[in-house]
Coordinates of C-alpha atoms and ligand atoms in Angstrom, one line a residue:
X1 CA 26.6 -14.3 10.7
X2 CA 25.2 -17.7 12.1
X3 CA 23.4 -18.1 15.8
X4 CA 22.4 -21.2 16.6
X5 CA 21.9 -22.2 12.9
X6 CA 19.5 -19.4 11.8
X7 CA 20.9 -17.5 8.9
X8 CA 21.2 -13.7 9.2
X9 CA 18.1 -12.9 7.6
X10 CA 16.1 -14.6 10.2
X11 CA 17.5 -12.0 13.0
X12 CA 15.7 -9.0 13.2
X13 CA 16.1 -6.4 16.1
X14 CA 13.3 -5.0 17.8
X15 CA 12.6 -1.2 16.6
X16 CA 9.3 -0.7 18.4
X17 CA 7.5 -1.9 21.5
X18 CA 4.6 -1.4 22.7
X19 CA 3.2 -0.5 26.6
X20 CA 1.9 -3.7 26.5
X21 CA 5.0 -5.5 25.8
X22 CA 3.8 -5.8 21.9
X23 CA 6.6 -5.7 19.5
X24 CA 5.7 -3.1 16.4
X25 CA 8.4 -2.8 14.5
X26 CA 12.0 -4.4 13.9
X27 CA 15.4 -3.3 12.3
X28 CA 16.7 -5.4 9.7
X29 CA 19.7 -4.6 8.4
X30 CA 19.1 -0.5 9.6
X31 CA 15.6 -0.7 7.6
X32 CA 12.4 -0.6 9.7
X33 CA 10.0 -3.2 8.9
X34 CA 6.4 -2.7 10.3
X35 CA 5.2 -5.9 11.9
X36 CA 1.1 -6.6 11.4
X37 CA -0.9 -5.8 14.2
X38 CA -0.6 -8.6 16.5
X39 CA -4.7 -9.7 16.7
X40 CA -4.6 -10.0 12.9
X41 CA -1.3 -11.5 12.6
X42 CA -2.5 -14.4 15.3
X43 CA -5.9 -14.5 13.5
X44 CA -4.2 -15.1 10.2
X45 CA -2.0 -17.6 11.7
X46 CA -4.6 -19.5 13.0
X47 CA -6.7 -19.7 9.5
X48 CA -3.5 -21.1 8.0
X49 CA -3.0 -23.4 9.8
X50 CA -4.7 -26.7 9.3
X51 CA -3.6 -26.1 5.5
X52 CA -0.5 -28.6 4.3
X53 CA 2.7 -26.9 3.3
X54 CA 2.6 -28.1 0.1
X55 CA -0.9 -26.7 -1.1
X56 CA -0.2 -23.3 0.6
X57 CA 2.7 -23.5 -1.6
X58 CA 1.2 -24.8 -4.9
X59 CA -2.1 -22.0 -4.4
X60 CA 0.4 -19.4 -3.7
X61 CA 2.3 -20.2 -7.1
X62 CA -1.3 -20.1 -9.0
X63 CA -2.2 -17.1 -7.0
X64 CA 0.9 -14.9 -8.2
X65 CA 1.0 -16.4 -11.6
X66 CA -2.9 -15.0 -12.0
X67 CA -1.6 -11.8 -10.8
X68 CA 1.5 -11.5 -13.1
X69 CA -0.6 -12.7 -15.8
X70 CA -3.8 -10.1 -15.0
X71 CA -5.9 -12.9 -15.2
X72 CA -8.8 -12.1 -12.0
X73 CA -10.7 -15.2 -12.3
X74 CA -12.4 -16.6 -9.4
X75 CA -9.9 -18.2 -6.5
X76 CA -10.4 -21.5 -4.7
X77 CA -10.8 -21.5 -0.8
X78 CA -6.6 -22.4 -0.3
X79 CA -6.2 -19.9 -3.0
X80 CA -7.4 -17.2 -0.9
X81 CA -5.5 -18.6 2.5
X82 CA -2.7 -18.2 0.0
X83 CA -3.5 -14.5 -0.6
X84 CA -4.0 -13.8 3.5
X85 CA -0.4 -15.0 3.9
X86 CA 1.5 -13.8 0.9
X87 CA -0.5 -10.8 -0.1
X88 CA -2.2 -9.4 2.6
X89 CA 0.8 -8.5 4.2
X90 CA 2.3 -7.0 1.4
X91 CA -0.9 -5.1 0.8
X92 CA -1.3 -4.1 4.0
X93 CA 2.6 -2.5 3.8
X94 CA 1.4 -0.6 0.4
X95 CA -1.5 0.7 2.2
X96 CA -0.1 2.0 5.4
X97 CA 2.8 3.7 3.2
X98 CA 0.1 5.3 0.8
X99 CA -2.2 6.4 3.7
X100 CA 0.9 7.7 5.9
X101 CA 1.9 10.2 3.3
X102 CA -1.7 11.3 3.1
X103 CA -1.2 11.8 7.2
X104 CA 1.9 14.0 6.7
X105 CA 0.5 16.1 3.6
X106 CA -2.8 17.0 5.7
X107 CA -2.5 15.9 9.4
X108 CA -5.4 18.1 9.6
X109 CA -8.0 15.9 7.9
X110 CA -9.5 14.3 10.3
X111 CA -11.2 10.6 9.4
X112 CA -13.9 9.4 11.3
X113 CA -15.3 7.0 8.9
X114 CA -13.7 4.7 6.1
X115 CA -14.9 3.1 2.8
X116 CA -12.5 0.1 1.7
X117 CA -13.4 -0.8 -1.9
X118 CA -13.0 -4.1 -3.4
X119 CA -11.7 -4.4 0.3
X120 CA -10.8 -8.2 0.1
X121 CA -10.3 -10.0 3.3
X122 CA -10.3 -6.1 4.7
X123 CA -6.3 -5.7 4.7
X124 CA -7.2 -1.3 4.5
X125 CA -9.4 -1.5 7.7
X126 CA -6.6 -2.4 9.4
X127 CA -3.6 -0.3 7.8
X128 CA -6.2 2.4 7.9
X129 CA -6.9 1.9 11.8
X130 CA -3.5 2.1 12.4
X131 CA -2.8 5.3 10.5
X132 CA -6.3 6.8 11.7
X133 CA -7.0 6.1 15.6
X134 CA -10.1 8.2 14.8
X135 CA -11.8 6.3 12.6
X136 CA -15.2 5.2 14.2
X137 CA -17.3 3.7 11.2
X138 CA -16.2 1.4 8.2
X139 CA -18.1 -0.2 5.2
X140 CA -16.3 -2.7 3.3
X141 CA -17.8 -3.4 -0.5
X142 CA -16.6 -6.9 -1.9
X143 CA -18.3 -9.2 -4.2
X144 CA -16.7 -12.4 -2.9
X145 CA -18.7 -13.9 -0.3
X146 CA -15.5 -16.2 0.9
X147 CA -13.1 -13.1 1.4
X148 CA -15.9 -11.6 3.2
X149 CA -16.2 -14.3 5.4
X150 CA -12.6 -14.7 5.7
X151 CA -12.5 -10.7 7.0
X152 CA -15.4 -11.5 9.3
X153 CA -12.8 -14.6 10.9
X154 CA -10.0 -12.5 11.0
X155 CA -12.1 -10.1 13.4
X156 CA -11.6 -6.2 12.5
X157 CA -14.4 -5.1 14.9
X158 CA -17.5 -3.4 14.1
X159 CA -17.4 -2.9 10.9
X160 CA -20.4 -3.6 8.0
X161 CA -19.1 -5.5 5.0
X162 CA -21.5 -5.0 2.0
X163 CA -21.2 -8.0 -1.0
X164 CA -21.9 -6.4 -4.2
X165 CA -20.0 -6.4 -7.1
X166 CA -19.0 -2.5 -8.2
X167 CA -19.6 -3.1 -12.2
X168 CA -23.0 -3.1 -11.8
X169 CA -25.9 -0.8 -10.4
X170 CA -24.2 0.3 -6.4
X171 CA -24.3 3.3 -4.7
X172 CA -22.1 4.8 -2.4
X173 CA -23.1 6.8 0.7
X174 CA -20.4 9.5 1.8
X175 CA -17.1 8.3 3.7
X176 CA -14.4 10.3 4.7
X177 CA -11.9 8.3 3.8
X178 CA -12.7 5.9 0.6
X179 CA -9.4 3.7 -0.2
X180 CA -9.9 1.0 -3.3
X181 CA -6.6 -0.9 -2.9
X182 CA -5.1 -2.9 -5.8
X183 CA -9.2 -3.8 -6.9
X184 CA -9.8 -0.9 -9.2
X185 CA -7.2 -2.8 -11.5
X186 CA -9.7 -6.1 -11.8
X187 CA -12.3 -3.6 -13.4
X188 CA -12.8 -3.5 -17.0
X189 CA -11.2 -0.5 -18.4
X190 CA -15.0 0.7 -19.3
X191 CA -16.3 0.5 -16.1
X192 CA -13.0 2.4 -14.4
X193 CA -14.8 6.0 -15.0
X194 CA -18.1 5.8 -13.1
X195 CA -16.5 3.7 -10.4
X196 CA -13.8 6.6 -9.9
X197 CA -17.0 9.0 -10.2
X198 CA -19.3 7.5 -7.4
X199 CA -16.3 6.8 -5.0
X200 CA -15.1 10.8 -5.9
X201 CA -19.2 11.7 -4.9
X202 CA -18.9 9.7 -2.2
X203 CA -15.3 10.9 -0.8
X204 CA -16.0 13.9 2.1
X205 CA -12.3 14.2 2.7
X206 CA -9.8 12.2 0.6
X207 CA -10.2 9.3 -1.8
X208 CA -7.3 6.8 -2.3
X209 CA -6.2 5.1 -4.9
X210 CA -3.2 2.3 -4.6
X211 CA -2.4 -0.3 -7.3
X212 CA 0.2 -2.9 -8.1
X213 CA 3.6 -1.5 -8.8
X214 CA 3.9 -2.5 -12.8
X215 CA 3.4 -0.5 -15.5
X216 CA -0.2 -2.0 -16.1
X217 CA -0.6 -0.7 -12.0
X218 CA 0.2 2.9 -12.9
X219 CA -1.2 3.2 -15.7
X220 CA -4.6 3.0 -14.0
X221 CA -3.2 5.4 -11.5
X222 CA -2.1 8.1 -14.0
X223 CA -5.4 7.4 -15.8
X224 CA -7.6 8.0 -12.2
X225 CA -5.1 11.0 -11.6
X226 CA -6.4 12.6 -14.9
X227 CA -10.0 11.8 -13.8
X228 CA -9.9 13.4 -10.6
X229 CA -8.0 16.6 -11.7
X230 CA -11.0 17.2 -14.4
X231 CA -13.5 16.8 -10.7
X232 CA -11.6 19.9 -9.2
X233 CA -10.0 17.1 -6.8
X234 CA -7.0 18.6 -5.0
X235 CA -3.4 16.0 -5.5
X236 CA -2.5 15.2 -2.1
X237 CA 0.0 12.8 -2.8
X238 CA 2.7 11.1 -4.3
X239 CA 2.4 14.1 -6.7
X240 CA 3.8 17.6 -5.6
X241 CA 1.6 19.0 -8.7
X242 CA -1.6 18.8 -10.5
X243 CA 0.6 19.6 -13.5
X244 CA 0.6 17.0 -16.9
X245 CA 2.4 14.1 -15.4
X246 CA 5.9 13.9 -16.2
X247 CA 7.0 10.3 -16.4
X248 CA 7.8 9.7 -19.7
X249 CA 6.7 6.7 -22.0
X250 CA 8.8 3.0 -21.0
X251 CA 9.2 4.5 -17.0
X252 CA 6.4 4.2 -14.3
X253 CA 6.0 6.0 -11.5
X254 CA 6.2 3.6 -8.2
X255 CA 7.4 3.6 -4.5
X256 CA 8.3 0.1 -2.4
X257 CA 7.1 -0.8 1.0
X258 CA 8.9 -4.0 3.3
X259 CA 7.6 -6.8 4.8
X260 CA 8.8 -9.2 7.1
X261 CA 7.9 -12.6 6.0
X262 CA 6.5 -14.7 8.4
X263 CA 7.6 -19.0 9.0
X264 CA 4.0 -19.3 6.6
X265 CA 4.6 -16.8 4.2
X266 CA 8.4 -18.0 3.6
X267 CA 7.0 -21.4 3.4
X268 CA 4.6 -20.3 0.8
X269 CA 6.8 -19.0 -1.2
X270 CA 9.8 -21.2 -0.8
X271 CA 12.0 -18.5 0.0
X272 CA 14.4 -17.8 2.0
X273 CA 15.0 -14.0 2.9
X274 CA 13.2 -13.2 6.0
X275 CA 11.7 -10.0 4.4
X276 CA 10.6 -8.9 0.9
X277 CA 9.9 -5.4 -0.8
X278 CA 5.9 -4.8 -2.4
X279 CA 6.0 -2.5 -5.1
X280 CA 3.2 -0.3 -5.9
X281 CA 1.6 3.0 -7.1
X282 CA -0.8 5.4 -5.6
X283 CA -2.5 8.5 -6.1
X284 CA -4.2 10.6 -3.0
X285 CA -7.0 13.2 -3.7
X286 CA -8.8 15.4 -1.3
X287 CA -11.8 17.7 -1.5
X288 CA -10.1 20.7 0.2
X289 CA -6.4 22.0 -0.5
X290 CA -3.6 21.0 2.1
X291 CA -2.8 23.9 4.1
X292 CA 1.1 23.4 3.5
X293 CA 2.6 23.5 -0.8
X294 CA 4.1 19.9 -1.6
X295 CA 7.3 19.6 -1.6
X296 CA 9.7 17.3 -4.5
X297 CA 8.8 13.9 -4.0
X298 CA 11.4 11.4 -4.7
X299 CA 11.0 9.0 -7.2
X300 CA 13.7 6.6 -7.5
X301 CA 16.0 5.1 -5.0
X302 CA 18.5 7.7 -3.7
X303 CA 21.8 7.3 -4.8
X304 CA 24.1 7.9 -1.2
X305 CA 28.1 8.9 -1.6
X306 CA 30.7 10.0 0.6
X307 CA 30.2 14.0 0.4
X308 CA 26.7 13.9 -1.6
X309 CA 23.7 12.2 -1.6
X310 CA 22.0 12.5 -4.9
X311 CA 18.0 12.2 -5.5
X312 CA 15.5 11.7 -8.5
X313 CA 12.7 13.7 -7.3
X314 CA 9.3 14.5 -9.1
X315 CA 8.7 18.6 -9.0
X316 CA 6.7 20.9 -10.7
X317 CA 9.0 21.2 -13.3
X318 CA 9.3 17.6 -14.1
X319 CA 11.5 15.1 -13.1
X320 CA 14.8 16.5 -11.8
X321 CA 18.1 15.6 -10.2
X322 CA 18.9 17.1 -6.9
X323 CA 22.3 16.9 -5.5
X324 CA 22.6 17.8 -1.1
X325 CA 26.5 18.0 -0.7
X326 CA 27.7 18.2 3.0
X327 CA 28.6 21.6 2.7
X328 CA 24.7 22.2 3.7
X329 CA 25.4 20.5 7.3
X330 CA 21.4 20.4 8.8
X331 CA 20.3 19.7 4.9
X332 CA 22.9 16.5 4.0
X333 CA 22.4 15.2 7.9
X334 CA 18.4 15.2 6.8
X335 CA 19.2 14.0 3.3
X336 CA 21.4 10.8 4.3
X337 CA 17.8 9.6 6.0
X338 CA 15.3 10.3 3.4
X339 CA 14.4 7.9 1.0
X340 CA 12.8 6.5 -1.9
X341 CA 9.0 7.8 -1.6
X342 CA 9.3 10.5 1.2
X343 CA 9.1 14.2 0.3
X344 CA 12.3 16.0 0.1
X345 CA 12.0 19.2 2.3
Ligands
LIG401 C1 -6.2 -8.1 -5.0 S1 -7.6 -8.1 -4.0 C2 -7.3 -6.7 -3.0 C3 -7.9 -6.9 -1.6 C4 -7.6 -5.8 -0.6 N1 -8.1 -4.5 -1.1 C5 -6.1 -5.7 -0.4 O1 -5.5 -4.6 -0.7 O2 -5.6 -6.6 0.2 C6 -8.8 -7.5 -5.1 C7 -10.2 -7.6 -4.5 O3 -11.1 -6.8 -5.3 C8 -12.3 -7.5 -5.4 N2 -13.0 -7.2 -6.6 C9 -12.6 -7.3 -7.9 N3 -13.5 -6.9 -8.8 C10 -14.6 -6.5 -8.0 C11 -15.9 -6.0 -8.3 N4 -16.3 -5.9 -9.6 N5 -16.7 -5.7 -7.3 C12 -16.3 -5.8 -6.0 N6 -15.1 -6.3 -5.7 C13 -14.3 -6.7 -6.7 C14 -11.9 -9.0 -5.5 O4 -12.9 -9.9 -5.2 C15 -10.7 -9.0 -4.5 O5 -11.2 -9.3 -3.2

């Protein structure tokens, strides 16, 4: 389909509007795509945009070559404009997803105060405030001055960022919510254990965990996952068990979360899809059991036929296939919307 020369992935549909007149969320092609919140999106813009085209483009290629290649050297000032527009948003869709399920498996936890760790330019204050209207106080550790001031620009309100650098001497004072998105993964695999231990002494309700999507990504996950089972932590989610985890050796556990891509970000990138899919792993622990028993969770994307829809899902009992036929009218209506990620109940 072609209007007025824009190519169909440029056309989205609005999904969600605010009172205000704010559009959310939009459809593409049936999926919903969660829009950043507007103030940050406008902040973000605004950063970017004295930068050339051409450098966004060359620091974003450094910037996901350093990633792919594990390498967490320091970044250059572009290089970290590149992360705000090709990352953050990506990061920001991982986080929400990861935070979300937490919401569903305990709506009862109630978060008044946040901890973002290795917090960046402070992409989890705002997935977090979106997930968790109640949250009143966050603390934001990151050791590079820059991002920090970058977070400060992009204006998350009151919040007190702390520059310290988490492989040495810190201390952590107690947060309801602690959330260490894809940082704990820069660590050195010596220091992973008493970081995970502070930020588990410091966690009053749940402590979140979310890392790249790779098999390098959850591997630090299943590695955190074993950590906080031996604490008495309680698995929130993806995990519908505190059983051994059952992914097997060559697989990795991982869930994907999309992202429109904005005139910078597909710029950046030299691309030309108007959205993108972040890949990523997470583990969710809290203090106290949820009050309802996990259900499967679905692990792979699920496969949808004319009578059936079939699913991969994680359960106590390991990995299994589960097959919803329409004979089960209310249970194959429910399964023909669930998907990759979401709980099957
Ligand atoms: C990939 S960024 C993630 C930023 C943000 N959490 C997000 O999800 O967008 C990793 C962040 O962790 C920070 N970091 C890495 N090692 C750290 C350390 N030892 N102490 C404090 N922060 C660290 C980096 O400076 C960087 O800002």
């Amino acid at each position: 389909m072609e209007i007025l020369g824009c190519s169909e992935e440029l056309i989205n549909v609005i999904a969600d509007i605010n009172r205000r007149g704010i559009i959310l969320a939009v459809y593409f092609k049936k999926e919903i795509i969660l829009l950043l919140p507007q103030e940050l999106q406008l902040a973000l813009d605004g950063l970017v945009a004295e930068v050339p085209l051409g450098a966004l483009q060359a620091a974003a290629q450094r910037l996901s070559l350093q990633y792919r290649e594990r390498r967490f050297t320091p970044l250059s000032d572009v290089d970290r404009l590149a992360y705000l527009v090709t990352r953050l948003p990506a990061t920001f869709q991982a986080i929400f997803q990861a935070l979300s399920a937490v919401k569903k498996r305990a709506p009862h936890l109630e978060m008044k105060s946040l901890l973002d760790v290795g917090a960046g330019p402070g992409t989890g204050c705002w997935a977090a405030a979106d997930v968790f209207p109640s949250l009143e106080k966050t603390t934001l550790l990151e050791k590079d001055s820059r991002f920090i001031s970058l977070g400060k620009r992009l204006g998350m309100g009151a919040a007190t960022w702390l520059q310290l650098d988490l492989q040495r001497e810190f201390s952590v004072e107690p947060h309801d919510l602690v959330l260490a998105s894809y940082s704990l993964g820069e660590l050195r695999e010596a220091a992973l254990e008493t970081v995970i231990k502070k930020l588990w002494n410091g966690t009053t309700q749940a402590l979140v965990i979310i890392e790249p999507g790779t098999p390098a990504g959850f591997q630090t996950i299943r590695y955190v996952r074993e950590l906080l089972i031996s604490y008495g932590a309680h698995i929130l989610a993806p995990c519908p068990h505190a059983n051994k985890c059952p992914i097997t050796e060559g697989d990795w556990c991982h869930f994907s979360a999309r992202l429109q891509r904005t005139f910078h970000h597909r710029h950046a990138k030299e691309a030309t899809m108007g959205y993108e899919d972040e890949k990523f792993s997470y583990i969710a622990a809290a203090r106290i059991q949820a009050d309802s028993e996990a259900a499967p969770r679905i692990v792979r994307h699920p496969i949808q036929q004319k009578g059936y829809v079939q699913f991969t899902a994680c359960t106590d009992e390991g990995i299994k296939k589960v097959v919803v036929t329409r004979k089960n009218k209310e249970l194959f209506r429910r399964a023909k919307k669930t998907n990759w990620g979401d709980s099957l109940s």
